[in-house]
Each structure stands twice: as C-alpha cells, then as structure tokens.
Amino acid sequence: MTPDPATVGREFSTAVVMFHDAVADRLGLSAVDHKALGVVMRDGPITASRLAAELRMKPSAVTGLVDRLVAAGYVGRTPDPTDRRRVLISAHAGRRPDLGAVFGRLGAAMAELAADYRPEELAVILDYLGRATTVMREQTARLHQE
Amino acid sequence: MTPDPATVGREFSTAVVMFHDAVADRLGLSAVDHKALGVVMRDGPITASRLAAELRMKPSAVTGLVDRLVAAGYVGRTPDPTDRRRVLISAHAGRRPDLGAVFGRLGAAMAELAADYRPEELAVILDYLGRATTVMREQTARLHQE
DNA sequence: TCCAATATTTCAGTTCTTTGAACTATTCAC
DNA sequence: GTGAATAGTTCAAAGAACTGAAATATTGGA
C-alpha cells in the first residue's frame, strides 16, 4: 500500500523532533535551548527581545537561556553598537566542532540518500523543502496569533 | 545563490520543531507530551515500558506523562489481555477533533503547495521524505547508543 | 506451589526553568 | 536637558516534570 502524504508528513515530523532532542542531549542542552540555538543560527545576530518573541518566552527567561548557551560556548553576547541598551546574540565558533561532528554524520547519511536521485530530482526535493519551510513558518505564526 | 542542502535541512528542521511546539501549545500539552503522543500514534498500542524506552524516560515518568495524556483525552490506557502486568496505551478518538483542526489547516496549506508539482515529482518527494525518515531514525539511534 | 523476575505505579525529594516585579542603563521626543 | 519609553538583567518564588526507591500485581519456571 502507498503511504498517504499526511502519514508520511507526521512520521517525518516526529522523526525530526526526536532527532532534534537527541542532538540537544548530545550537546548538553535542553530541547528548548537547542531550539533557541537554531533560531540564533538562522537569524544571525539577534537581539534578546527578538529572540524572546521568536521563542514566545519572557525576556527574563531569555537572559537565563542565553547565559546557558554562552557558558556552553555556543553563542556570544555583544552590545549593539547602534543602541547600547540592546544585546546582540550570535552563534559562536566555540564548540562548533561538537555540532559539526553530530551533523557531519547526518550529512553523510543524507548525502548517501541523495546519491540515489538524479540531479533534477534533487532540485525538486530541495525546492519543495524550502517552500515547505515557508508554509510551516506561516502555519506556526497562525497558530500563535489565532 | 542556491541555498546549500545543509542549510535547507537545518532550517526546515527548525521550522518543524517550532511548529511542533506551537501545536503542543495549542493542544494544551508540553512539547514532551506532544512528542509522546506522536510516538503513540505512530506505534499504535504500545506498552508503557516500550514508550519509556522510545522517549528515553524512566517508567515512573511515563506514568505521569500518560496520566496527563489520558486526562486530556488524547490516549487511552487498557490492560494488555495477554499479560495483565502490562498496560497498552493507544491514541484515543476523544479530542481528536482539536488535533484534526490543527493539522487540517496544515494539510490544506501543504496540499496547495503540492499542487505546484507534477504527480511524478510528488512521488519523488514522498519517496524522499519516507527514506529521510528512516535515516533520521537511524541517526537518532546512533546518537543515543554511542 | 513457591520464588524470582517483570511491569507498572506511587511518592517524596530534587532539579530545572519560567514568571513577575523591581531595578539599571540607554535612547528618544519635546 | 528632562521625562517617558525601551532593553535587558536580577532575584525570589512558583511550577512542572523527572529520578530513585519502595510497593503492588502478575507471570513463569523450578
């Protein structure tokens, strides 16, 4: 039987979440802290308040969260030169090796998987993933604002 | 510039995790409880100890977790007829409407996205997602056992 | 039948994180 | 320059969830 798209999507999603948690564990971070690290890596230097909004946490909670990420060496804190009330948080190269090792293995496995597809098929897959990312972000925003 | 696969993958993953959390919030569940619900939906009736192993939690913690899911109406607990020490946890139809509503919107948006692809392209995408799920599960297991 | 092993639950204690309120520093409008 | 608003931090208290140990129930082998 052909698996229906909804099931494939749900199971893929569960697998992603469980992998994400396993990585967090490996990095010595909580799931929330790892998620925050993802946001920081994605949105480059980001202010504490924007990070708080993104994560739907209070600024005070973000202070502690960033403390932990800084202590672990994953991010850095620098005052915003244009507004010194602000703090810019950016992904730091510190423990990037750990991170690289973890994702290196995944990357290799994924590359092996990709080898089974033709270039034009891979282009379609990448295109889809990029657009699906946008859809998921929109749906996440919708869930929050409704 | 063409985005590299690693970036696409990482950002997609972050989006999935954030959507997952938003859904949990909407359902009145913690992220962990929602993850557990995903495992229960995936693995059908499952014993408490297998669920504990899957989630990497102690059985005692699973008792409380399942209590919460039962109270919320998402799963049911029934004694295993073949071994009454065991308890089988299965996804329950109780509050399935909530869940359906949340994923219905996502499903509609995803269907709209899918409409931009030809059937053979969609087949490739589905195939890829299914195989990527397997890879992620393997990598998750590897992270845990190493 | 008896005993060891297995499955789950209970419960007290601990840990971790978040919240809310107060405080400091800085910026912006007037 | 003064005052209101903004950004972030600190701190104490609260809340949620997990751990470990002990208890209960059931099974399976000797």
PDB file of N, CA and C (backbone and C1' of nucleotides) in Angstrom, chain C:
ATOM      1  P    DT C   1      -1.491 -23.856  44.258  1.00  0.00           P
ATOM      2  O5'  DT C   1      -0.094 -24.476  44.755  1.00  0.00           O
ATOM      3  C5'  DT C   1       0.023 -25.315  45.898  1.00  0.00           C
ATOM      4  C4'  DT C   1       1.446 -25.177  46.367  1.00  0.00           C
ATOM      5  C3'  DT C   1       1.807 -23.767  46.845  1.00  0.00           C
ATOM      6  O3'  DT C   1       2.758 -23.863  47.902  1.00  0.00           O
ATOM      7  C1'  DT C   1       3.094 -24.288  44.930  1.00  0.00           C
ATOM      8  P    DC C   2       3.130 -22.583  48.770  1.00  0.00           P
ATOM      9  O5'  DC C   2       4.559 -22.185  48.190  1.00  0.00           O
ATOM     10  C5'  DC C   2       5.588 -23.170  48.119  1.00  0.00           C
ATOM     11  C4'  DC C   2       6.837 -22.523  47.574  1.00  0.00           C
ATOM     12  C3'  DC C   2       7.078 -21.091  48.062  1.00  0.00           C
ATOM     13  O3'  DC C   2       8.473 -20.938  48.294  1.00  0.00           O
ATOM     14  C1'  DC C   2       6.851 -21.075  45.708  1.00  0.00           C
ATOM     15  P    DC C   3       9.029 -19.560  48.876  1.00  0.00           P
ATOM     16  O5'  DC C   3       9.904 -19.028  47.660  1.00  0.00           O
ATOM     17  C5'  DC C   3      10.652 -19.942  46.863  1.00  0.00           C
ATOM     18  C4'  DC C   3      11.263 -19.204  45.699  1.00  0.00           C
ATOM     19  C3'  DC C   3      11.658 -17.760  46.016  1.00  0.00           C
ATOM     20  O3'  DC C   3      12.855 -17.461  45.310  1.00  0.00           O
ATOM     21  C1'  DC C   3      10.075 -17.755  44.281  1.00  0.00           C
ATOM     22  P    DA C   4      13.715 -16.166  45.704  1.00  0.00           P
ATOM     23  O5'  DA C   4      14.185 -15.677  44.271  1.00  0.00           O
ATOM     24  C5'  DA C   4      14.540 -16.654  43.291  1.00  0.00           C
ATOM     25  C4'  DA C   4      14.236 -16.100  41.916  1.00  0.00           C
ATOM     26  C3'  DA C   4      14.707 -14.659  41.704  1.00  0.00           C
ATOM     27  O3'  DA C   4      15.353 -14.575  40.439  1.00  0.00           O
ATOM     28  C1'  DA C   4      12.393 -14.823  41.233  1.00  0.00           C
ATOM     29  P    DA C   5      15.962 -13.213  39.937  1.00  0.00           P
ATOM     30  O5'  DA C   5      14.918 -12.778  38.822  1.00  0.00           O
ATOM     31  C5'  DA C   5      14.533 -13.714  37.831  1.00  0.00           C
ATOM     32  C4'  DA C   5      13.470 -13.091  36.937  1.00  0.00           C
ATOM     33  C3'  DA C   5      13.769 -11.642  36.521  1.00  0.00           C
ATOM     34  O3'  DA C   5      13.474 -11.511  35.141  1.00  0.00           O
ATOM     35  C1'  DA C   5      11.641 -11.762  37.546  1.00  0.00           C
ATOM     36  P    DT C   6      13.765 -10.151  34.403  1.00  0.00           P
ATOM     37  O5'  DT C   6      12.282  -9.593  34.206  1.00  0.00           O
ATOM     38  C5'  DT C   6      11.317 -10.399  33.550  1.00  0.00           C
ATOM     39  C4'  DT C   6       9.980  -9.683  33.540  1.00  0.00           C
ATOM     40  C3'  DT C   6      10.062  -8.207  33.084  1.00  0.00           C
ATOM     41  O3'  DT C   6       9.071  -8.013  32.087  1.00  0.00           O
ATOM     42  C1'  DT C   6       8.877  -8.390  35.126  1.00  0.00           C
ATOM     43  P    DA C   7       8.948  -6.675  31.289  1.00  0.00           P
ATOM     44  O5'  DA C   7       7.732  -5.971  32.045  1.00  0.00           O
ATOM     45  C5'  DA C   7       6.427  -6.527  31.935  1.00  0.00           C
ATOM     46  C4'  DA C   7       5.423  -5.547  32.520  1.00  0.00           C
ATOM     47  C3'  DA C   7       5.681  -4.082  32.142  1.00  0.00           C
ATOM     48  O3'  DA C   7       4.460  -3.506  31.697  1.00  0.00           O
ATOM     49  C1'  DA C   7       5.566  -4.318  34.510  1.00  0.00           C
ATOM     50  P    DT C   8       4.497  -1.997  31.151  1.00  0.00           P
ATOM     51  O5'  DT C   8       4.021  -1.182  32.434  1.00  0.00           O
ATOM     52  C5'  DT C   8       2.785  -1.543  33.036  1.00  0.00           C
ATOM     53  C4'  DT C   8       2.655  -0.952  34.416  1.00  0.00           C
ATOM     54  C3'  DT C   8       2.701   0.570  34.489  1.00  0.00           C
ATOM     55  O3'  DT C   8       1.370   1.029  34.686  1.00  0.00           O
ATOM     56  C1'  DT C   8       3.767  -0.502  36.345  1.00  0.00           C
ATOM     57  P    DT C   9       1.058   2.567  34.840  1.00  0.00           P
ATOM     58  O5'  DT C   9       1.149   2.747  36.429  1.00  0.00           O
ATOM     59  C5'  DT C   9       0.371   1.902  37.262  1.00  0.00           C
ATOM     60  C4'  DT C   9       0.666   2.203  38.722  1.00  0.00           C
ATOM     61  C3'  DT C   9       0.542   3.679  39.117  1.00  0.00           C
ATOM     62  O3'  DT C   9      -0.348   3.756  40.218  1.00  0.00           O
ATOM     63  C1'  DT C   9       2.595   2.748  39.895  1.00  0.00           C
ATOM     64  P    DT C  10      -0.877   5.176  40.702  1.00  0.00           P
ATOM     65  O5'  DT C  10      -0.004   5.463  42.017  1.00  0.00           O
ATOM     66  C5'  DT C  10       0.078   4.469  43.019  1.00  0.00           C
ATOM     67  C4'  DT C  10       1.074   4.887  44.078  1.00  0.00           C
ATOM     68  C3'  DT C  10       1.027   6.375  44.464  1.00  0.00           C
ATOM     69  O3'  DT C  10       0.915   6.457  45.876  1.00  0.00           O
ATOM     70  C1'  DT C  10       3.250   5.702  43.964  1.00  0.00           C
ATOM     71  P    DC C  11       0.440   7.779  46.619  1.00  0.00           P
ATOM     72  O5'  DC C  11       1.822   8.334  47.162  1.00  0.00           O
ATOM     73  C5'  DC C  11       2.772   7.433  47.744  1.00  0.00           C
ATOM     74  C4'  DC C  11       4.098   8.136  47.945  1.00  0.00           C
ATOM     75  C3'  DC C  11       3.985   9.665  48.081  1.00  0.00           C
ATOM     76  O3'  DC C  11       4.820  10.088  49.140  1.00  0.00           O
ATOM     77  C1'  DC C  11       5.547   9.121  46.423  1.00  0.00           C
ATOM     78  P    DA C  12       4.456  11.427  49.949  1.00  0.00           P
ATOM     79  O5'  DA C  12       5.877  11.814  50.540  1.00  0.00           O
ATOM     80  C5'  DA C  12       6.817  10.776  50.856  1.00  0.00           C
ATOM     81  C4'  DA C  12       8.194  11.193  50.394  1.00  0.00           C
ATOM     82  C3'  DA C  12       8.513  12.671  50.643  1.00  0.00           C
ATOM     83  O3'  DA C  12       9.823  12.758  51.180  1.00  0.00           O
ATOM     84  C1'  DA C  12       8.867  12.155  48.370  1.00  0.00           C
ATOM     85  P    DG C  13      10.472  14.149  51.627  1.00  0.00           P
ATOM     86  O5'  DG C  13      11.599  14.375  50.524  1.00  0.00           O
ATOM     87  C5'  DG C  13      12.506  13.307  50.217  1.00  0.00           C
ATOM     88  C4'  DG C  13      13.356  13.714  49.038  1.00  0.00           C
ATOM     89  C3'  DG C  13      13.857  15.158  49.119  1.00  0.00           C
ATOM     90  O3'  DG C  13      15.225  15.181  48.723  1.00  0.00           O
ATOM     91  C1'  DG C  13      12.685  14.840  47.094  1.00  0.00           C
ATOM     92  P    DT C  14      16.075  16.518  48.862  1.00  0.00           P
ATOM     93  O5'  DT C  14      16.491  16.753  47.342  1.00  0.00           O
ATOM     94  C5'  DT C  14      16.723  15.612  46.517  1.00  0.00           C
ATOM     95  C4'  DT C  14      16.796  16.051  45.075  1.00  0.00           C
ATOM     96  C3'  DT C  14      17.441  17.429  44.873  1.00  0.00           C
ATOM     97  O3'  DT C  14      18.465  17.290  43.898  1.00  0.00           O
ATOM     98  C1'  DT C  14      15.353  17.320  43.748  1.00  0.00           C
ATOM     99  P    DT C  15      19.449  18.501  43.617  1.00  0.00           P
ATOM    100  O5'  DT C  15      19.115  18.780  42.091  1.00  0.00           O
ATOM    101  C5'  DT C  15      18.644  17.711  41.261  1.00  0.00           C
ATOM    102  C4'  DT C  15      18.016  18.301  40.026  1.00  0.00           C
ATOM    103  C3'  DT C  15      18.641  19.635  39.596  1.00  0.00           C
ATOM    104  O3'  DT C  15      18.958  19.558  38.219  1.00  0.00           O
ATOM    105  C1'  DT C  15      16.282  19.831  39.726  1.00  0.00           C
ATOM    106  P    DC C  16      19.883  20.640  37.517  1.00  0.00           P
ATOM    107  O5'  DC C  16      18.841  21.276  36.515  1.00  0.00           O
ATOM    108  C5'  DC C  16      17.841  20.439  35.922  1.00  0.00           C
ATOM    109  C4'  DC C  16      16.766  21.320  35.303  1.00  0.00           C
ATOM    110  C3'  DC C  16      17.312  22.663  34.807  1.00  0.00           C
ATOM    111  O3'  DC C  16      16.989  22.793  33.435  1.00  0.00           O
ATOM    112  C1'  DC C  16      15.403  22.971  36.209  1.00  0.00           C
ATOM    113  P    DT C  17      17.453  24.102  32.638  1.00  0.00           P
ATOM    114  O5'  DT C  17      16.097  24.921  32.511  1.00  0.00           O
ATOM    115  C5'  DT C  17      14.886  24.197  32.345  1.00  0.00           C
ATOM    116  C4'  DT C  17      13.685  25.104  32.477  1.00  0.00           C
ATOM    117  C3'  DT C  17      13.880  26.512  31.911  1.00  0.00           C
ATOM    118  O3'  DT C  17      12.837  26.747  30.980  1.00  0.00           O
ATOM    119  C1'  DT C  17      13.011  26.609  34.118  1.00  0.00           C
ATOM    120  P    DT C  18      12.718  28.123  30.181  1.00  0.00           P
ATOM    121  O5'  DT C  18      11.495  28.873  30.867  1.00  0.00           O
ATOM    122  C5'  DT C  18      10.289  28.157  31.070  1.00  0.00           C
ATOM    123  C4'  DT C  18       9.393  28.916  32.028  1.00  0.00           C
ATOM    124  C3'  DT C  18       9.211  30.391  31.643  1.00  0.00           C
ATOM    125  O3'  DT C  18       7.826  30.651  31.428  1.00  0.00           O
ATOM    126  C1'  DT C  18       9.783  30.158  33.955  1.00  0.00           C
ATOM    127  P    DT C  19       7.371  32.089  30.966  1.00  0.00           P
ATOM    128  O5'  DT C  19       6.904  32.764  32.345  1.00  0.00           O
ATOM    129  C5'  DT C  19       5.994  32.078  33.190  1.00  0.00           C
ATOM    130  C4'  DT C  19       5.808  32.842  34.488  1.00  0.00           C
ATOM    131  C3'  DT C  19       5.510  34.329  34.296  1.00  0.00           C
ATOM    132  O3'  DT C  19       4.292  34.646  34.956  1.00  0.00           O
ATOM    133  C1'  DT C  19       7.293  34.004  35.859  1.00  0.00           C
ATOM    134  P    DG C  20       3.518  35.983  34.649  1.00  0.00           P
ATOM    135  O5'  DG C  20       3.995  36.947  35.822  1.00  0.00           O
ATOM    136  C5'  DG C  20       3.970  36.478  37.154  1.00  0.00           C
ATOM    137  C4'  DG C  20       4.531  37.541  38.069  1.00  0.00           C
ATOM    138  C3'  DG C  20       4.271  38.975  37.606  1.00  0.00           C
ATOM    139  O3'  DG C  20       3.882  39.728  38.746  1.00  0.00           O
ATOM    140  C1'  DG C  20       6.610  38.622  37.834  1.00  0.00           C
ATOM    141  P    DA C  21       3.513  41.266  38.656  1.00  0.00           P
ATOM    142  O5'  DA C  21       4.717  41.926  39.472  1.00  0.00           O
ATOM    143  C5'  DA C  21       5.235  41.238  40.606  1.00  0.00           C
ATOM    144  C4'  DA C  21       6.457  41.979  41.110  1.00  0.00           C
ATOM    145  C3'  DA C  21       6.388  43.488  40.873  1.00  0.00           C
ATOM    146  O3'  DA C  21       6.977  44.156  41.971  1.00  0.00           O
ATOM    147  C1'  DA C  21       8.290  42.595  39.794  1.00  0.00           C
ATOM    148  P    DA C  22       6.926  45.758  42.084  1.00  0.00           P
ATOM    149  O5'  DA C  22       8.471  46.062  42.241  1.00  0.00           O
ATOM    150  C5'  DA C  22       9.267  45.229  43.090  1.00  0.00           C
ATOM    151  C4'  DA C  22      10.727  45.412  42.746  1.00  0.00           C
ATOM    152  C3'  DA C  22      11.155  46.883  42.603  1.00  0.00           C
ATOM    153  O3'  DA C  22      12.401  47.059  43.249  1.00  0.00           O
ATOM    154  C1'  DA C  22      11.746  45.689  40.668  1.00  0.00           C
ATOM    155  P    DC C  23      13.042  48.475  43.432  1.00  0.00           P
ATOM    156  O5'  DC C  23      14.218  48.441  42.360  1.00  0.00           O
ATOM    157  C5'  DC C  23      15.241  47.449  42.478  1.00  0.00           C
ATOM    158  C4'  DC C  23      16.204  47.560  41.326  1.00  0.00           C
ATOM    159  C3'  DC C  23      16.651  48.996  41.009  1.00  0.00           C
ATOM    160  O3'  DC C  23      18.067  49.033  41.015  1.00  0.00           O
ATOM    161  C1'  DC C  23      15.980  47.865  39.040  1.00  0.00           C
ATOM    162  P    DT C  24      18.795  50.494  40.867  1.00  0.00           P
ATOM    163  O5'  DT C  24      19.503  50.300  39.452  1.00  0.00           O
ATOM    164  C5'  DT C  24      20.300  49.142  39.205  1.00  0.00           C
ATOM    165  C4'  DT C  24      20.807  49.186  37.789  1.00  0.00           C
ATOM    166  C3'  DT C  24      21.344  50.556  37.367  1.00  0.00           C
ATOM    167  O3'  DT C  24      22.598  50.372  36.735  1.00  0.00           O
ATOM    168  C1'  DT C  24      19.688  49.820  35.840  1.00  0.00           C
ATOM    169  P    DA C  25      23.457  51.657  36.255  1.00  0.00           P
ATOM    170  O5'  DA C  25      23.200  51.629  34.692  1.00  0.00           O
ATOM    171  C5'  DA C  25      23.365  50.402  33.984  1.00  0.00           C
ATOM    172  C4'  DA C  25      22.962  50.613  32.531  1.00  0.00           C
ATOM    173  C3'  DA C  25      23.446  51.935  31.946  1.00  0.00           C
ATOM    174  O3'  DA C  25      24.076  51.661  30.706  1.00  0.00           O
ATOM    175  C1'  DA C  25      21.106  51.698  31.616  1.00  0.00           C
ATOM    176  P    DT C  26      24.812  52.783  29.891  1.00  0.00           P
ATOM    177  O5'  DT C  26      23.729  53.150  28.777  1.00  0.00           O
ATOM    178  C5'  DT C  26      23.210  52.098  27.970  1.00  0.00           C
ATOM    179  C4'  DT C  26      22.032  52.607  27.183  1.00  0.00           C
ATOM    180  C3'  DT C  26      22.292  53.899  26.395  1.00  0.00           C
ATOM    181  O3'  DT C  26      22.157  53.582  25.024  1.00  0.00           O
ATOM    182  C1'  DT C  26      20.192  53.940  27.478  1.00  0.00           C
ATOM    183  P    DT C  27      22.580  54.595  23.882  1.00  0.00           P
ATOM    184  O5'  DT C  27      21.134  55.088  23.417  1.00  0.00           O
ATOM    185  C5'  DT C  27      20.230  54.119  22.908  1.00  0.00           C
ATOM    186  C4'  DT C  27      18.842  54.717  22.822  1.00  0.00           C
ATOM    187  C3'  DT C  27      18.726  55.937  21.910  1.00  0.00           C
ATOM    188  O3'  DT C  27      17.791  55.628  20.890  1.00  0.00           O
ATOM    189  C1'  DT C  27      17.600  56.288  23.975  1.00  0.00           C
ATOM    190  P    DC C  28      17.702  56.483  19.545  1.00  0.00           P
ATOM    191  O5'  DC C  28      16.339  57.265  19.790  1.00  0.00           O
ATOM    192  C5'  DC C  28      15.194  56.546  20.238  1.00  0.00           C
ATOM    193  C4'  DC C  28      14.114  57.528  20.643  1.00  0.00           C
ATOM    194  C3'  DC C  28      14.030  58.764  19.746  1.00  0.00           C
ATOM    195  O3'  DC C  28      12.652  58.995  19.462  1.00  0.00           O
ATOM    196  C1'  DC C  28      14.250  59.420  22.010  1.00  0.00           C
ATOM    197  P    DA C  29      12.278  60.032  18.254  1.00  0.00           P
ATOM    198  O5'  DA C  29      11.126  60.894  18.942  1.00  0.00           O
ATOM    199  C5'  DA C  29      10.289  60.284  19.925  1.00  0.00           C
ATOM    200  C4'  DA C  29       9.651  61.364  20.791  1.00  0.00           C
ATOM    201  C3'  DA C  29       9.334  62.659  20.059  1.00  0.00           C
ATOM    202  O3'  DA C  29       8.090  63.159  20.531  1.00  0.00           O
ATOM    203  C1'  DA C  29      10.801  63.119  21.843  1.00  0.00           C
ATOM    204  P    DC C  30       7.398  64.388  19.789  1.00  0.00           P
ATOM    205  O5'  DC C  30       7.574  65.558  20.845  1.00  0.00           O
ATOM    206  C5'  DC C  30       7.124  65.370  22.187  1.00  0.00           C
ATOM    207  C4'  DC C  30       7.667  66.477  23.059  1.00  0.00           C
ATOM    208  C3'  DC C  30       7.541  67.866  22.432  1.00  0.00           C
ATOM    209  O3'  DC C  30       6.790  68.715  23.285  1.00  0.00           O
ATOM    210  C1'  DC C  30       9.732  67.510  23.297  1.00  0.00           C
TER     211       DC C  30
END
